[in-house]
JSON list of C-alpha atoms in Angstrom, two decimals:
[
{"chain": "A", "resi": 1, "resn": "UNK", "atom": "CA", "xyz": [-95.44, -6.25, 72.57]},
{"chain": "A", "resi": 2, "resn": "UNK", "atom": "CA", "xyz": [-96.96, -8.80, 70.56]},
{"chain": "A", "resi": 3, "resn": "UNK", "atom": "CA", "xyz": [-95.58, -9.78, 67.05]},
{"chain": "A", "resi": 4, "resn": "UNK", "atom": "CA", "xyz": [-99.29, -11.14, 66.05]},
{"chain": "A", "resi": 5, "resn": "UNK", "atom": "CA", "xyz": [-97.73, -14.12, 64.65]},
{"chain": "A", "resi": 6, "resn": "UNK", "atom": "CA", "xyz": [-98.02, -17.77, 65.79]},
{"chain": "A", "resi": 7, "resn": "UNK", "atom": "CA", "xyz": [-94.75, -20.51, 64.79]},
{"chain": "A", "resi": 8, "resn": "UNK", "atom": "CA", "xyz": [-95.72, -22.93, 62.11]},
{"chain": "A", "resi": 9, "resn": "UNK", "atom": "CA", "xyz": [-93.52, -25.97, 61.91]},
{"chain": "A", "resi": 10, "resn": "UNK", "atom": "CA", "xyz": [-89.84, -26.28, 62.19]},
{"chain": "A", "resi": 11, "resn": "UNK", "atom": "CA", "xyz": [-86.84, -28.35, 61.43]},
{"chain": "A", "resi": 12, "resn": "UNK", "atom": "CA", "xyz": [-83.26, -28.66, 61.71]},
{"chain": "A", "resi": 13, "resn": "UNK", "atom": "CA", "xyz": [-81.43, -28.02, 58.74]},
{"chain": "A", "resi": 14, "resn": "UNK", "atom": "CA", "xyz": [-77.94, -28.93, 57.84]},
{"chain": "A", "resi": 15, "resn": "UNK", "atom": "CA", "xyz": [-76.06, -28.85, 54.72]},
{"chain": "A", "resi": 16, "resn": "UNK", "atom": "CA", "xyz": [-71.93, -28.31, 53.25]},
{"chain": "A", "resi": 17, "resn": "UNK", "atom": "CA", "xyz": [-70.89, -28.00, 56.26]},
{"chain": "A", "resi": 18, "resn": "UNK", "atom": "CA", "xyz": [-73.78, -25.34, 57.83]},
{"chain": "A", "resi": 19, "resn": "UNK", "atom": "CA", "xyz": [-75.80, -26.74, 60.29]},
{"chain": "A", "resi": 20, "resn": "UNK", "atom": "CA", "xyz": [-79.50, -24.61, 61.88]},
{"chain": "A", "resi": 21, "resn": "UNK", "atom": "CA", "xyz": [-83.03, -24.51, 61.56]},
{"chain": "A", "resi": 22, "resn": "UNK", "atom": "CA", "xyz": [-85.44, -23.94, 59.60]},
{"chain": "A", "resi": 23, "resn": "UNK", "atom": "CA", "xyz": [-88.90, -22.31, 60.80]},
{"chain": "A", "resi": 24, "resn": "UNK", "atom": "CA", "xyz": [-91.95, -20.81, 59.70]},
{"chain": "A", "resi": 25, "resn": "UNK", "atom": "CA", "xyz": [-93.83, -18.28, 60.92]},
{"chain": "A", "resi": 26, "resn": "UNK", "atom": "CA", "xyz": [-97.58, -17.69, 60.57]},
{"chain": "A", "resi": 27, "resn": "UNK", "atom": "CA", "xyz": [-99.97, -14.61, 60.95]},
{"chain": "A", "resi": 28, "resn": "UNK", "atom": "CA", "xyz": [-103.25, -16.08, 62.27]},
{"chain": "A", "resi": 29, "resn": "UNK", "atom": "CA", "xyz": [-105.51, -13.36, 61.16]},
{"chain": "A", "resi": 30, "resn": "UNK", "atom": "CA", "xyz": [-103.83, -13.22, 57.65]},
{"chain": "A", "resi": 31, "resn": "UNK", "atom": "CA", "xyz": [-102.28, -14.80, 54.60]},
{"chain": "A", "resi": 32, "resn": "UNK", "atom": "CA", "xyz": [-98.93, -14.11, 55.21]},
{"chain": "A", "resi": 33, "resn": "UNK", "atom": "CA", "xyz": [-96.05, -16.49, 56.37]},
{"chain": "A", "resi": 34, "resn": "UNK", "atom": "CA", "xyz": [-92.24, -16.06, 56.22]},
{"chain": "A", "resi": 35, "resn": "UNK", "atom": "CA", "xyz": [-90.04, -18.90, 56.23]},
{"chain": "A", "resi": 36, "resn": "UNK", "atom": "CA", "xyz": [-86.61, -18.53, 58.06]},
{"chain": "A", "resi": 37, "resn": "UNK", "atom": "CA", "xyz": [-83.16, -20.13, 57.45]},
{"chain": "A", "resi": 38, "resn": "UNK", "atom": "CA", "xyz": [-80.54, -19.66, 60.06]},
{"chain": "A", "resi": 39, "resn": "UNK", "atom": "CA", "xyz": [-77.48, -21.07, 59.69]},
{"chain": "A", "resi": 40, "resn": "UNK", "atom": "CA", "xyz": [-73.93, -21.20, 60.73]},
{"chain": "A", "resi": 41, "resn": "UNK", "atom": "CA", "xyz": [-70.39, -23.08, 60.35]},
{"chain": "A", "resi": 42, "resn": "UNK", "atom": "CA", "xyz": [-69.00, -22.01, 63.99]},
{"chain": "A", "resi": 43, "resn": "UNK", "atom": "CA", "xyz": [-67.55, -18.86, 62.23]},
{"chain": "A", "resi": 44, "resn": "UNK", "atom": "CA", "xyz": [-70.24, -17.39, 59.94]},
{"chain": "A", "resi": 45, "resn": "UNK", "atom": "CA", "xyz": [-73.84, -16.67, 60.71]},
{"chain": "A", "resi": 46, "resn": "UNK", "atom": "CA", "xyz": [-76.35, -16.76, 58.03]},
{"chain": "A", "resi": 47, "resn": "UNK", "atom": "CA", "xyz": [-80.36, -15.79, 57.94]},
{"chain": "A", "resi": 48, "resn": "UNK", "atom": "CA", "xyz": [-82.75, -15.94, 55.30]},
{"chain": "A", "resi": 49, "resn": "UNK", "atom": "CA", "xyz": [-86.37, -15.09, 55.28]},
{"chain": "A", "resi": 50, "resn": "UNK", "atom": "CA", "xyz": [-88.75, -15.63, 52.41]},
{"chain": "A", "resi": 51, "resn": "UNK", "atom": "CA", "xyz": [-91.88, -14.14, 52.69]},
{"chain": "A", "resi": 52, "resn": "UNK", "atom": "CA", "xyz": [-94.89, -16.21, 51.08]},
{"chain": "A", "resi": 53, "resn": "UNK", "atom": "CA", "xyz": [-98.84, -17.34, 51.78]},
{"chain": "A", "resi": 54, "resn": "UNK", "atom": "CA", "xyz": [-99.40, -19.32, 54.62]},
{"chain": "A", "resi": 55, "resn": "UNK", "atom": "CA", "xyz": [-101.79, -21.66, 52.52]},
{"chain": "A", "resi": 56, "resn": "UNK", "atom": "CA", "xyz": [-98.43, -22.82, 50.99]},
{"chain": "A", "resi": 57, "resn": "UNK", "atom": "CA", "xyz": [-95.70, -21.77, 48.16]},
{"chain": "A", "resi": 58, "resn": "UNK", "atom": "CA", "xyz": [-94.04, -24.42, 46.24]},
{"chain": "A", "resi": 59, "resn": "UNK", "atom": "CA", "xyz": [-91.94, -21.94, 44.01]},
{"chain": "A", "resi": 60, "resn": "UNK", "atom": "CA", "xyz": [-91.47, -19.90, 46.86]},
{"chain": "A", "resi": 61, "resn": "UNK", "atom": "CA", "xyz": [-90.09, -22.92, 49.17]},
{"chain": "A", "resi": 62, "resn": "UNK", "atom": "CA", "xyz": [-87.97, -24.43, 46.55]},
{"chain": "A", "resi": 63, "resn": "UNK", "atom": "CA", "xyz": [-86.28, -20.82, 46.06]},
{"chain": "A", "resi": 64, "resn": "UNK", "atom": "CA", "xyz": [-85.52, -20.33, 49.56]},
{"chain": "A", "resi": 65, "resn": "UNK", "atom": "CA", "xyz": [-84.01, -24.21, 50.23]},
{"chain": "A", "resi": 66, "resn": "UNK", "atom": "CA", "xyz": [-82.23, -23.11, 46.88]},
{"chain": "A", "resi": 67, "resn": "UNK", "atom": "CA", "xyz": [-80.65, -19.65, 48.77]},
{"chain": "A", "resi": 68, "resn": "UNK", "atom": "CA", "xyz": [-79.84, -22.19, 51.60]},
{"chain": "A", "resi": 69, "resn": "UNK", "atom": "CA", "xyz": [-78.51, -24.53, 50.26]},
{"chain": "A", "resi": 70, "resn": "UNK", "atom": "CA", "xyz": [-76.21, -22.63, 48.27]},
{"chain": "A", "resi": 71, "resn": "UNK", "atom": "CA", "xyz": [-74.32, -21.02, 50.65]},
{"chain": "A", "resi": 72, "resn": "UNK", "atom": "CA", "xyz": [-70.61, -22.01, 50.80]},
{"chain": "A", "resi": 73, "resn": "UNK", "atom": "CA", "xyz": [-67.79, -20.87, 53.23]},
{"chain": "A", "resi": 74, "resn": "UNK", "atom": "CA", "xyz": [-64.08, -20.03, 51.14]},
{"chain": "A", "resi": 75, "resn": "UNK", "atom": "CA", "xyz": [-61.20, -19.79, 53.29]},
{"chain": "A", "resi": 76, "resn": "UNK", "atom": "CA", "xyz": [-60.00, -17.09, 53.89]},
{"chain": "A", "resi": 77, "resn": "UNK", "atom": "CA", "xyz": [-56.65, -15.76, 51.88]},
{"chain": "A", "resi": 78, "resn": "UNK", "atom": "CA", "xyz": [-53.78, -15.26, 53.29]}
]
């Protein structure tokens, strides 16, 4: 089955310690576009998708890197 969507760009992404990618993901025949985070430290495993227009989102982009880049592992207690 087809998803309908085509990839836009992509990069790596790494930051505190989590280290991914970061892609986009276009719908040819529309304006949509999601932007994905995925991310992990070797022990947890992150995603996060922000859905925005493809023709571009500056608030939109800036909230997601935000998300991202806030992400923090604690130990654990014990």
């Amino acid at each position: 089955p087809s998803t309908k969507t085509t990839p836009g760009r992509s990069a790596t992404w790494d930051h505190g310690g989590f280290h991914g990618c970061d892609v986009e993901v276009v719908d040819p025949a529309g304006n949509q576009a999601s932007r994905q985070f995925s991310l992990t430290d070797g022990t947890i495993h992150v995603s996060i998708v922000c859905n925005r227009d493809k023709r571009g989102a500056p608030a939109i982009d800036a909230a997601c890197e935000a998300m991202a880049r806030g992400i923090t592992a604690k130990p654990p207690k014990g």
